Amino acid sequence: MRSIVLYIIMWVGVAGVAMPREIRWHNEVSDTSRVAEILTQVASHRWSNPSERTAAVARMFLDVPYVVHTLEGSPEMLTVNLDELDCTTFIDIAVALSYTAGEGRTGWQDFVFNLERWRYRGGEVNGYSSRLHYNCDWAVNNIHRGYLMDLTTNLPKCQYIVRTISYMSNHRSSYKALADSTEYARVLEVENGYRNHRFPYIKVQDLRSKEVDSRLREGDIIAFVSNLKDLDVTHLGMVVKVNGETRVMHASSTDGKVEISDVSLYEFVRRNRNWIGARFYRLKE
């Protein structure tokens, strides 16, 4: 499906904040319709907590094809594609939908307003470097703004690790947008804020702990911590419970779709030698 760009005259959003002028839709008609349907369905239900609601939204995207680089395009603008997801877009779309439904709002305009807040630094598109590419940057921004809590620090067996985050600048040739010297300089500036960055995580072997497992809810966000020295996280997923067992719902590059793992969270992480553990986040309201 060919991308559609919807040009919108600046309007004032529900919170009195100007909305983006341009949105890049994968399919404007079907995406706006589906967003409204999901929001209406989810907002009408009484959920016990935001995580439960987030998991219910995420399950609506099971079997959606895994496709990378759906956010890339020039110029940078808010992109909405519900038909093709990677691990990051799966999470941010599910979270933005859940957050919007939690506000009792059911319009697609409300969703795109929240999606921009979750996806971009300061909640506003301002070039490629304003997108929250690194998980640490995404976490710091959304925790600071009161949308998210770092659940990891409240879990038993929490450990800390220090990393200097510089993967994008170290691999500049892998990112087309960084051929632009201005965007490259801005990414370097972002990375300079994460030199010797200290963050919490749960080691692989501790993920099988009953103490840890009992604190996790369906809908909690999982960030899988990389063994790379210049990067913090290489994959995202969500906690789900299957017959009482904690598993992972994620957009899988291996199987090419959004799915629920057929093994426990611990076993899922243990099998990937590129991960040393996980961080956990929970939606706030």
Coordinates of C-alpha atoms in Angstrom, one line a residue, residues 64-219:
V64 CA 0.1 -8.1 12.2
P65 CA 3.1 -8.5 9.9
Y66 CA 6.6 -7.5 11.1
V67 CA 8.1 -4.8 8.9
V68 CA 11.1 -2.6 9.7
H69 CA 11.8 1.1 8.9
T70 CA 8.1 2.1 8.6
L71 CA 8.9 5.4 10.3
E72 CA 11.6 6.4 7.9
G73 CA 10.9 9.2 5.4
S74 CA 12.0 12.7 4.5
P75 CA 11.0 15.0 5.9
E76 CA 10.6 13.6 9.4
M77 CA 6.9 13.6 10.4
L78 CA 4.5 11.7 12.6
T79 CA 3.9 8.4 10.9
V80 CA 1.0 6.1 11.6
N81 CA 1.0 2.5 10.2
L82 CA -1.2 0.0 11.9
D83 CA -0.7 -2.7 9.2
E84 CA 3.0 -3.2 9.6
L85 CA 4.8 -3.2 12.9
D86 CA 8.3 -3.7 14.4
C87 CA 9.0 -4.1 18.1
T88 CA 9.1 -0.4 18.7
T89 CA 6.1 0.7 16.7
F90 CA 4.1 -2.2 18.2
I91 CA 4.7 -0.9 21.7
D92 CA 4.3 2.8 21.1
I93 CA 1.1 2.4 19.1
A94 CA -0.4 0.1 21.8
V95 CA 0.7 2.4 24.6
A96 CA -0.6 5.6 22.8
L97 CA -4.0 3.9 22.1
S98 CA -4.3 2.7 25.7
Y99 CA -3.3 6.1 27.2
T100 CA -5.9 7.8 24.9
A101 CA -8.6 5.4 25.9
G102 CA -7.7 5.9 29.5
E103 CA -8.4 9.6 29.1
G104 CA -11.9 8.6 27.8
R105 CA -11.2 9.9 24.4
T106 CA -12.2 8.1 21.2
G107 CA -11.1 10.3 18.3
W108 CA -8.1 9.5 16.0
Q109 CA -7.0 13.1 16.5
D110 CA -6.6 12.4 20.2
F111 CA -4.5 9.3 19.4
V112 CA -2.1 11.0 17.1
F113 CA -1.6 13.8 19.7
N114 CA -0.6 11.2 22.3
L115 CA 1.5 9.2 19.8
E116 CA 3.6 12.2 19.1
R117 CA 4.0 12.9 22.8
W118 CA 5.2 9.3 23.4
R119 CA 7.5 9.1 20.3
Y120 CA 9.2 12.5 20.2
R121 CA 11.4 14.4 22.6
G122 CA 9.3 17.0 24.4
G123 CA 6.3 15.6 22.6
E124 CA 7.0 17.4 19.3
V125 CA 8.3 16.4 15.9
N126 CA 11.4 18.5 15.2
G127 CA 13.5 16.6 12.7
Y128 CA 14.9 13.1 12.8
S129 CA 17.0 13.6 16.0
S130 CA 13.8 14.6 17.9
R131 CA 12.5 11.0 17.6
L132 CA 13.3 9.0 20.8
H133 CA 15.5 6.4 19.1
Y134 CA 17.2 5.0 22.2
N135 CA 15.2 3.3 24.9
C136 CA 17.0 5.1 27.6
D137 CA 16.0 8.5 26.0
W138 CA 12.4 7.3 25.6
A139 CA 12.3 6.2 29.2
V140 CA 13.8 9.4 30.6
N141 CA 11.5 11.6 28.6
N142 CA 8.3 9.8 29.3
I143 CA 9.1 9.1 33.0
H144 CA 9.9 12.8 33.5
R145 CA 6.7 13.9 31.8
G146 CA 4.7 11.6 34.1
Y147 CA 3.4 9.1 31.5
L148 CA 5.5 6.1 32.6
M149 CA 7.1 4.5 35.7
D150 CA 10.3 2.5 35.8
L151 CA 9.0 -0.7 37.4
T152 CA 12.5 -2.2 37.5
T153 CA 13.6 -0.2 40.5
N154 CA 10.7 -1.6 42.5
L155 CA 11.5 -5.3 41.7
P156 CA 13.5 -7.7 43.8
K157 CA 17.0 -8.5 42.4
C158 CA 17.3 -5.1 40.7
Q159 CA 20.9 -4.5 39.6
Y160 CA 22.5 -1.4 37.9
I161 CA 24.7 -1.1 34.9
V162 CA 26.6 1.8 33.4
R163 CA 26.8 2.3 29.6
T164 CA 27.9 5.1 27.3
I165 CA 25.2 5.2 24.6
S166 CA 26.7 5.9 21.2
Y167 CA 25.6 3.2 18.8
M168 CA 24.0 5.5 16.2
S169 CA 27.0 7.7 15.8
N170 CA 29.3 4.7 15.9
H171 CA 27.3 3.3 13.0
R172 CA 26.5 6.5 11.1
S173 CA 26.5 4.8 7.7
S174 CA 23.6 2.6 8.8
Y175 CA 21.3 5.6 9.2
K176 CA 20.5 7.5 6.0
A177 CA 19.3 10.5 7.9
L178 CA 22.7 10.9 9.6
A179 CA 24.3 11.8 6.3
D180 CA 22.9 15.2 7.1
S181 CA 25.6 16.9 9.2
T182 CA 23.0 18.9 11.2
E183 CA 21.0 15.8 12.2
Y184 CA 24.3 13.9 13.0
A185 CA 25.4 16.7 15.3
R186 CA 22.0 16.7 17.1
V187 CA 22.3 12.9 17.6
L188 CA 25.7 13.4 19.0
E189 CA 24.3 15.9 21.4
V190 CA 21.6 13.5 22.5
E191 CA 24.2 10.8 23.0
N192 CA 26.4 13.1 25.1
G193 CA 23.6 13.2 27.6
Y194 CA 23.9 9.4 28.1
R195 CA 27.6 9.1 28.7
N196 CA 28.1 6.8 31.7
H197 CA 24.4 6.4 31.9
R198 CA 23.3 4.3 34.8
F199 CA 20.1 2.3 34.6
P200 CA 18.4 -0.6 36.4
Y201 CA 17.8 -4.1 35.0
I202 CA 17.1 -7.6 36.1
K203 CA 19.7 -10.2 35.1
V204 CA 18.7 -13.2 33.0
Q205 CA 19.0 -15.7 35.8
D206 CA 16.8 -13.6 38.1
L207 CA 13.9 -13.5 35.7
R208 CA 12.9 -17.0 36.8
S209 CA 12.6 -15.7 40.4
K210 CA 9.0 -16.1 41.8
E211 CA 9.6 -12.8 43.7
V212 CA 10.2 -11.0 40.4
D213 CA 7.5 -12.8 38.4
S214 CA 4.8 -12.1 41.0
R215 CA 5.3 -8.3 40.6
L216 CA 4.7 -8.3 36.9
R217 CA 1.3 -7.5 35.3
E218 CA -0.1 -8.1 31.9
G219 CA 0.6 -5.0 29.9

